[in-house]
């Protein structure tokens, strides 16, 4: 029976707690000193220290995450501001509009070949050879060939300017798309692509600005023939531009049988330029009127044309007179003016009115 009582007795507590039977039976609980220090157990002080350490580690992790987020945000704003600065300075809409106007103006300009001395030999006491003197030394056939090169180079330059400006406008739209549609992580992950696009657009802008000024003509052959002179001058050819000639719309007026015309000239050359003024009657009513047109050479920026028909519409066109060095000129300014009716026509018209 003793064995039976042993089976009914309360089980001994496990080694992890080390409590007496009395404590288990509820009669009396031992004090904190009854916690066992056997291997694999922790007392309350050890648990508190562990929890404090764990809390500190979690707090450090939170601080680290916040610092990392702040650093990511700072990097994002720094790179975003770099793109915005490029858009507002080098690629602003205002600047692109100005470049559009400059290209349109360049398309209306006149282009010439300018002959300049390259350098003088050491010890040469002579003055620079004047361009007019150089023309006497240059082979005419070779110069005509160089004029064709100048024409081709000018056309290519104008086409390149238009294409480059179009590429710059597309590049600006692309950068704006990045800023408006990319979130922070997408923007940062694609920063290498964006940075490469910025560098490419910057190079294109530099090339565009360099093309705005006509440059040197590339001469493959000597232009000066061997004419028996002891010293052949070294020369270089440069493309130069002249701003277009444009009518002064307020000062150009048509009267009954004549018209007073004036055009704006921005040339800085001291000598007077030669101009060519054309006029043509529009909508002729008789075979004789179909030939009512003419060309007038002018050496100033004003001109009067007489013997016009009253109450008729005329087109007037002005341009610089063609010179030996002209290589490209595609645009001429035109203006439409209608002459006033004669007194007889005005009286007839008044009588026909109800």
CSV table of C-alpha atoms in Angstrom, one decimal:
chain,number,residue,atom,x,y,z
A,1,UNK,CA,0.0,0.0,0.0
A,2,UNK,CA,2.9,2.2,0.6
A,3,UNK,CA,3.5,1.9,-3.1
A,4,UNK,CA,0.0,3.1,-3.8
A,5,UNK,CA,0.4,6.1,-1.6
A,6,UNK,CA,3.6,6.9,-3.4
A,7,UNK,CA,1.7,6.9,-6.7
A,8,UNK,CA,-1.0,9.3,-5.3
A,9,UNK,CA,1.6,11.7,-3.8
A,10,UNK,CA,2.2,15.1,-5.5
A,11,UNK,CA,4.8,15.0,-8.3
A,12,UNK,CA,8.1,16.5,-7.6
A,13,UNK,CA,8.6,19.9,-9.3
A,14,UNK,CA,10.9,20.0,-12.3
A,15,UNK,CA,14.4,21.0,-11.9
A,16,UNK,CA,13.8,24.3,-13.7
A,17,UNK,CA,11.9,25.9,-10.7
A,18,UNK,CA,13.4,24.2,-7.6
A,19,UNK,CA,10.4,24.7,-5.4
A,20,UNK,CA,9.6,22.5,-2.3
A,21,UNK,CA,6.6,20.3,-1.9
A,22,UNK,CA,5.2,22.8,0.6
A,23,UNK,CA,5.3,25.5,-2.0
A,24,UNK,CA,3.6,23.2,-4.4
A,25,UNK,CA,1.0,22.1,-1.9
A,26,UNK,CA,0.2,25.8,-1.3
A,27,UNK,CA,1.1,25.8,2.4
A,28,UNK,CA,4.1,28.1,2.2
A,29,UNK,CA,6.0,29.6,-0.8
A,30,UNK,CA,9.7,29.9,-0.4
A,31,UNK,CA,11.3,33.4,-0.9
A,32,UNK,CA,13.1,34.6,-3.9
A,33,UNK,CA,16.3,33.0,-2.6
A,34,UNK,CA,14.7,29.6,-3.3
A,35,UNK,CA,15.3,30.2,-7.1
A,36,UNK,CA,17.7,27.6,-8.2
A,37,UNK,CA,21.0,28.4,-9.7
A,38,UNK,CA,21.4,25.1,-11.4
A,39,UNK,CA,22.6,25.0,-15.0
A,40,UNK,CA,20.0,26.2,-17.6
A,41,UNK,CA,18.1,28.4,-15.3
A,42,UNK,CA,17.9,32.3,-15.1
A,43,UNK,CA,17.1,34.3,-12.0
A,44,UNK,CA,14.9,37.5,-12.1
A,45,UNK,CA,17.9,39.8,-12.2
A,46,UNK,CA,19.3,38.1,-15.3
A,47,UNK,CA,15.9,38.3,-17.0
A,48,UNK,CA,15.6,42.0,-16.3
A,49,UNK,CA,19.1,42.6,-17.7
A,50,UNK,CA,18.3,40.6,-20.8
A,51,UNK,CA,15.0,42.5,-21.3
A,52,UNK,CA,16.8,45.9,-20.8
A,53,UNK,CA,19.4,44.9,-23.4
A,54,UNK,CA,16.8,43.7,-25.8
A,55,UNK,CA,14.9,47.0,-25.5
A,56,UNK,CA,18.0,49.0,-26.0
A,57,UNK,CA,18.8,47.0,-29.2
A,58,UNK,CA,15.3,47.5,-30.5
A,59,UNK,CA,15.5,51.2,-29.9
A,60,UNK,CA,18.9,51.3,-31.7
A,61,UNK,CA,17.4,49.5,-34.6
A,62,UNK,CA,14.5,52.1,-34.7
A,63,UNK,CA,17.0,54.9,-34.6
A,64,UNK,CA,19.1,53.3,-37.4
A,65,UNK,CA,16.0,52.9,-39.6
A,66,UNK,CA,15.1,56.5,-39.1
A,67,UNK,CA,18.6,57.7,-39.9
A,68,UNK,CA,18.6,55.5,-43.0
A,69,UNK,CA,15.3,56.9,-44.1
A,70,UNK,CA,16.5,60.4,-43.5
A,71,UNK,CA,19.7,59.8,-45.5
A,72,UNK,CA,17.6,58.3,-48.4
A,73,UNK,CA,15.3,61.3,-48.4
A,74,UNK,CA,18.2,63.7,-48.3
A,75,UNK,CA,19.9,62.0,-51.3
A,76,UNK,CA,16.6,62.0,-53.2
A,77,UNK,CA,16.1,65.7,-52.6
A,78,UNK,CA,19.7,66.5,-53.5
A,79,UNK,CA,19.5,64.7,-56.8
A,80,UNK,CA,16.0,66.0,-57.6
A,81,UNK,CA,17.1,69.6,-57.0
A,82,UNK,CA,20.1,69.0,-59.3
A,83,UNK,CA,17.6,68.0,-62.1
A,84,UNK,CA,15.4,71.0,-61.3
A,85,UNK,CA,18.3,73.4,-61.4
A,86,UNK,CA,19.3,72.1,-64.8
A,87,UNK,CA,15.7,72.5,-66.1
A,88,UNK,CA,15.5,76.1,-64.7
A,89,UNK,CA,18.8,77.3,-65.9
A,90,UNK,CA,20.2,75.5,-68.9
A,91,UNK,CA,17.0,74.1,-70.3
A,92,UNK,CA,14.3,76.5,-69.3
A,93,UNK,CA,11.2,77.1,-71.5
A,94,UNK,CA,12.1,80.7,-71.8
A,95,UNK,CA,15.6,79.9,-73.0
A,96,UNK,CA,14.3,77.3,-75.5
A,97,UNK,CA,11.9,79.9,-76.9
A,98,UNK,CA,14.7,82.4,-77.3
A,99,UNK,CA,16.8,79.8,-79.2
A,100,UNK,CA,13.8,79.2,-81.5
A,101,UNK,CA,13.7,82.8,-82.4
A,102,UNK,CA,17.5,82.9,-82.9
A,103,UNK,CA,17.2,79.9,-85.4
A,104,UNK,CA,14.4,81.6,-87.2
A,105,UNK,CA,16.5,84.8,-87.5
A,106,UNK,CA,19.6,82.8,-88.7
A,107,UNK,CA,17.4,81.3,-91.4
A,108,UNK,CA,16.7,84.8,-92.7
A,109,UNK,CA,20.3,86.0,-92.5
A,110,UNK,CA,22.7,86.4,-95.5
A,111,UNK,CA,25.9,84.3,-95.3
A,112,UNK,CA,29.2,85.3,-96.9
A,113,UNK,CA,32.7,84.0,-97.2
A,114,UNK,CA,35.2,86.2,-95.5
A,115,UNK,CA,38.9,86.1,-96.5
A,116,UNK,CA,41.3,86.8,-93.7
A,117,UNK,CA,45.1,86.6,-93.4
A,118,UNK,CA,46.2,83.7,-91.2
A,119,UNK,CA,49.4,85.1,-89.9
A,120,UNK,CA,52.5,87.0,-91.0
A,121,UNK,CA,56.0,85.6,-91.3
A,122,UNK,CA,58.5,86.6,-88.6
A,123,UNK,CA,60.3,89.8,-89.5
A,124,UNK,CA,57.8,90.8,-92.1
A,125,UNK,CA,57.4,94.5,-91.9
A,126,UNK,CA,54.6,94.7,-94.5
A,127,UNK,CA,51.0,95.5,-93.6
A,128,UNK,CA,48.3,92.8,-93.7
A,129,UNK,CA,47.3,92.0,-97.2
A,130,UNK,CA,43.8,93.4,-97.8
A,131,UNK,CA,41.0,91.1,-98.8
A,132,UNK,CA,40.6,93.0,-102.1
A,133,UNK,CA,44.3,92.3,-102.9
A,134,UNK,CA,43.9,88.7,-101.9
A,135,UNK,CA,41.1,88.2,-104.5
A,136,UNK,CA,43.7,89.0,-107.1
A,137,UNK,CA,45.9,86.1,-105.8
A,138,UNK,CA,43.1,83.5,-105.3
A,139,UNK,CA,42.2,81.1,-108.1
A,140,UNK,CA,38.6,82.0,-109.2
A,141,UNK,CA,37.6,78.5,-110.0
A,142,UNK,CA,38.9,77.2,-106.6
A,143,UNK,CA,37.1,80.0,-104.9
A,144,UNK,CA,33.8,79.2,-106.6
A,145,UNK,CA,34.2,75.6,-105.4
A,146,UNK,CA,34.8,76.9,-101.9
A,147,UNK,CA,31.6,79.0,-102.1
A,148,UNK,CA,29.7,75.8,-102.8
A,149,UNK,CA,31.3,74.2,-99.8
A,150,UNK,CA,30.2,77.3,-97.8
A,151,UNK,CA,26.6,76.9,-99.0
A,152,UNK,CA,26.5,73.2,-98.0
A,153,UNK,CA,28.1,73.9,-94.7
A,154,UNK,CA,25.6,76.7,-93.9
A,155,UNK,CA,22.6,74.5,-94.8
A,156,UNK,CA,23.9,71.6,-92.7
A,157,UNK,CA,24.5,74.0,-89.8
A,158,UNK,CA,21.0,75.4,-89.9
A,159,UNK,CA,19.6,71.8,-90.1
A,160,UNK,CA,21.7,70.7,-87.2
A,161,UNK,CA,20.5,73.6,-85.1
A,162,UNK,CA,16.9,72.7,-85.7
A,163,UNK,CA,17.5,69.0,-84.9
A,164,UNK,CA,19.5,69.8,-81.8
A,165,UNK,CA,16.8,72.2,-80.5
A,166,UNK,CA,14.2,69.5,-81.1
A,167,UNK,CA,16.3,67.0,-79.1
A,168,UNK,CA,16.8,69.4,-76.3
A,169,UNK,CA,13.0,70.0,-76.1
A,170,UNK,CA,12.4,66.2,-76.0
A,171,UNK,CA,15.1,65.8,-73.3
A,172,UNK,CA,13.4,68.5,-71.2
A,173,UNK,CA,10.0,66.7,-71.5
A,174,UNK,CA,11.8,63.4,-70.5
A,175,UNK,CA,13.3,65.0,-67.4
A,176,UNK,CA,10.0,66.5,-66.4
A,177,UNK,CA,8.4,63.1,-66.8
A,178,UNK,CA,11.0,61.6,-64.4
A,179,UNK,CA,10.2,64.3,-61.8
A,180,UNK,CA,6.4,64.0,-62.1
A,181,UNK,CA,6.0,60.3,-62.3
A,182,UNK,CA,8.9,58.6,-60.4
A,183,UNK,CA,8.5,58.0,-56.7
A,184,UNK,CA,11.5,58.3,-54.5
A,185,UNK,CA,12.8,54.7,-54.7
A,186,UNK,CA,12.2,54.5,-58.5
A,187,UNK,CA,14.0,57.9,-59.0
A,188,UNK,CA,17.0,56.7,-56.9
A,189,UNK,CA,17.1,53.3,-58.6
A,190,UNK,CA,17.3,54.9,-62.0
A,191,UNK,CA,19.6,57.7,-61.1
A,192,UNK,CA,22.4,56.4,-63.3
A,193,UNK,CA,20.2,56.6,-66.3
A,194,UNK,CA,18.9,60.1,-65.3
A,195,UNK,CA,22.5,61.3,-64.7
A,196,UNK,CA,23.6,60.0,-68.1
A,197,UNK,CA,20.7,61.9,-69.7
A,198,UNK,CA,21.7,65.1,-68.0
A,199,UNK,CA,25.2,64.8,-69.2
A,200,UNK,CA,24.1,64.1,-72.7
A,201,UNK,CA,21.7,67.1,-72.8
A,202,UNK,CA,24.5,69.3,-71.4
A,203,UNK,CA,26.8,68.3,-74.2
A,204,UNK,CA,24.1,68.8,-76.8
A,205,UNK,CA,23.5,72.3,-75.4
A,206,UNK,CA,27.2,73.2,-75.6
A,207,UNK,CA,27.3,71.9,-79.2
A,208,UNK,CA,24.1,73.9,-80.0
A,209,UNK,CA,25.6,77.1,-78.6
A,210,UNK,CA,28.8,76.6,-80.6
A,211,UNK,CA,26.8,76.1,-83.8
A,212,UNK,CA,24.9,79.4,-83.3
A,213,UNK,CA,28.0,81.3,-84.5
A,214,UNK,CA,29.1,80.5,-88.1
A,215,UNK,CA,32.7,79.1,-88.0
A,216,UNK,CA,35.6,78.5,-90.2
A,217,UNK,CA,35.4,76.9,-93.6
A,218,UNK,CA,37.4,73.8,-94.0
A,219,UNK,CA,39.8,74.3,-97.0
A,220,UNK,CA,41.2,71.1,-98.4
A,221,UNK,CA,43.2,72.7,-101.2
A,222,UNK,CA,45.2,75.8,-101.7
A,223,UNK,CA,43.3,78.7,-103.0
A,224,UNK,CA,46.2,80.8,-104.1
A,225,UNK,CA,47.7,79.7,-107.4
A,226,UNK,CA,51.4,79.7,-108.0
A,227,UNK,CA,51.7,83.1,-109.8
A,228,UNK,CA,55.4,83.5,-109.4
A,229,UNK,CA,55.3,85.6,-106.3
A,230,UNK,CA,58.0,85.0,-103.8
A,231,UNK,CA,55.8,84.8,-100.7
A,232,UNK,CA,52.3,83.3,-100.9
A,233,UNK,CA,50.2,84.7,-98.0
A,234,UNK,CA,48.5,82.3,-95.6
A,235,UNK,CA,44.8,82.9,-95.6
A,236,UNK,CA,41.8,81.4,-94.0
A,237,UNK,CA,38.1,81.4,-95.0
A,238,UNK,CA,35.4,82.2,-92.4
A,239,UNK,CA,31.7,82.2,-92.8
A,240,UNK,CA,30.1,85.5,-91.7
A,241,UNK,CA,26.5,86.6,-91.4
A,242,UNK,CA,24.5,89.8,-92.0
A,243,UNK,CA,21.2,90.3,-90.3
A,244,UNK,CA,18.2,90.3,-92.7
A,245,UNK,CA,16.9,93.5,-94.3
A,246,UNK,CA,13.3,94.1,-93.2
A,247,UNK,CA,10.7,96.7,-94.1
A,248,UNK,CA,9.7,99.3,-91.6
A,249,UNK,CA,6.0,98.6,-91.6
A,250,UNK,CA,5.1,102.0,-90.1
A,251,UNK,CA,7.2,104.1,-92.3
A,252,UNK,CA,6.3,102.3,-95.6
A,253,UNK,CA,3.2,104.0,-97.1
A,254,UNK,CA,1.4,103.8,-100.4
A,255,UNK,CA,-0.3,106.9,-102.0
A,256,UNK,CA,-2.4,107.4,-105.1
A,257,UNK,CA,0.3,106.6,-107.7
A,258,UNK,CA,3.5,106.2,-105.7
A,259,UNK,CA,4.9,104.5,-102.6
A,260,UNK,CA,7.5,105.5,-100.1
A,261,UNK,CA,9.4,102.6,-98.7
A,262,UNK,CA,11.8,102.3,-95.8
A,263,UNK,CA,13.7,99.2,-94.4
A,264,UNK,CA,15.6,98.6,-91.3
A,265,UNK,CA,19.4,98.0,-91.6
A,266,UNK,CA,21.5,96.8,-88.7
A,267,UNK,CA,24.8,96.5,-90.6
A,268,UNK,CA,27.8,97.9,-88.7
A,269,UNK,CA,29.8,98.4,-91.8
A,270,UNK,CA,30.7,102.1,-92.4
A,271,UNK,CA,30.2,101.8,-96.2
A,272,UNK,CA,26.8,102.0,-97.8
A,273,UNK,CA,25.4,98.7,-99.0
A,274,UNK,CA,23.7,97.9,-102.2
A,275,UNK,CA,20.1,96.8,-102.2
A,276,UNK,CA,17.7,95.4,-104.7
A,277,UNK,CA,14.0,96.5,-104.6
A,278,UNK,CA,11.3,94.8,-106.5
A,279,UNK,CA,7.7,95.7,-107.0
A,280,UNK,CA,4.9,93.8,-108.8
A,281,UNK,CA,1.2,94.5,-109.4
A,282,UNK,CA,-1.0,91.8,-108.0
A,283,UNK,CA,-4.2,90.7,-109.8
A,284,UNK,CA,-3.6,92.5,-113.1
A,285,UNK,CA,-6.8,93.2,-115.1
A,286,UNK,CA,-5.4,93.7,-118.6
A,287,UNK,CA,-2.5,92.1,-120.6
A,288,UNK,CA,-0.6,95.4,-120.3
A,289,UNK,CA,-0.9,95.3,-116.5
A,290,UNK,CA,0.7,91.9,-116.3
A,291,UNK,CA,4.1,93.4,-117.0
A,292,UNK,CA,3.6,96.1,-114.5
A,293,UNK,CA,6.6,95.3,-112.3
A,294,UNK,CA,10.3,96.2,-112.0
A,295,UNK,CA,13.6,96.0,-110.2
A,296,UNK,CA,15.4,99.0,-108.8
A,297,UNK,CA,19.0,99.2,-107.4
A,298,UNK,CA,19.2,101.3,-104.2
A,299,UNK,CA,22.2,102.5,-102.2
A,300,UNK,CA,20.3,103.7,-99.1
A,301,UNK,CA,17.5,102.3,-96.9
A,302,UNK,CA,14.7,104.4,-98.4
A,303,UNK,CA,13.2,104.5,-101.8
A,304,UNK,CA,10.2,106.0,-103.7
A,305,UNK,CA,8.5,104.3,-106.6
A,306,UNK,CA,6.3,106.4,-108.9
A,307,UNK,CA,3.9,105.8,-111.7
A,308,UNK,CA,1.9,103.2,-109.9
A,309,UNK,CA,-1.8,102.5,-110.7
A,310,UNK,CA,-4.3,103.9,-108.2
A,311,UNK,CA,-6.4,101.7,-106.0
A,312,UNK,CA,-4.3,98.6,-106.8
A,313,UNK,CA,-2.4,96.1,-104.6
A,314,UNK,CA,1.4,95.8,-105.0
A,315,UNK,CA,4.0,93.5,-103.5
A,316,UNK,CA,7.3,95.1,-102.6
A,317,UNK,CA,10.4,93.0,-101.9
A,318,UNK,CA,13.8,94.1,-100.7
A,319,UNK,CA,17.1,92.3,-100.3
A,320,UNK,CA,20.9,93.0,-100.4
A,321,UNK,CA,22.4,93.0,-103.8
A,322,UNK,CA,24.2,89.8,-104.6
A,323,UNK,CA,28.0,90.1,-104.2
A,324,UNK,CA,31.0,87.9,-105.1
A,325,UNK,CA,31.3,86.5,-101.6
A,326,UNK,CA,27.6,85.6,-101.0
A,327,UNK,CA,27.1,81.9,-100.4
A,328,UNK,CA,23.6,81.6,-98.9
A,329,UNK,CA,20.5,83.7,-98.8
A,330,UNK,CA,17.1,82.1,-98.9
A,331,UNK,CA,14.8,84.7,-97.4
A,332,UNK,CA,13.7,88.2,-98.6
A,333,UNK,CA,11.3,90.5,-96.8
A,334,UNK,CA,8.1,91.4,-98.6
A,335,UNK,CA,5.3,93.9,-97.9
A,336,UNK,CA,1.8,94.4,-99.5
A,337,UNK,CA,0.6,97.9,-100.0
A,338,UNK,CA,-2.5,99.2,-101.8
A,339,UNK,CA,-2.5,102.5,-103.5
A,340,UNK,CA,-5.2,105.0,-102.8
A,341,UNK,CA,-8.0,105.5,-105.3
A,342,UNK,CA,-7.9,108.6,-107.5
A,343,UNK,CA,-10.3,111.5,-106.9
A,344,UNK,CA,-12.4,110.6,-109.9
A,345,UNK,CA,-12.7,107.0,-108.6
A,346,UNK,CA,-13.6,108.3,-105.1
A,347,UNK,CA,-16.3,110.5,-106.6
A,348,UNK,CA,-17.8,107.7,-108.7
A,349,UNK,CA,-17.8,105.4,-105.7
A,350,UNK,CA,-19.6,108.1,-103.6
A,351,UNK,CA,-22.2,108.5,-106.3
A,352,UNK,CA,-22.9,104.8,-106.5
A,353,UNK,CA,-23.5,104.6,-102.8
A,354,UNK,CA,-27.3,104.6,-101.9
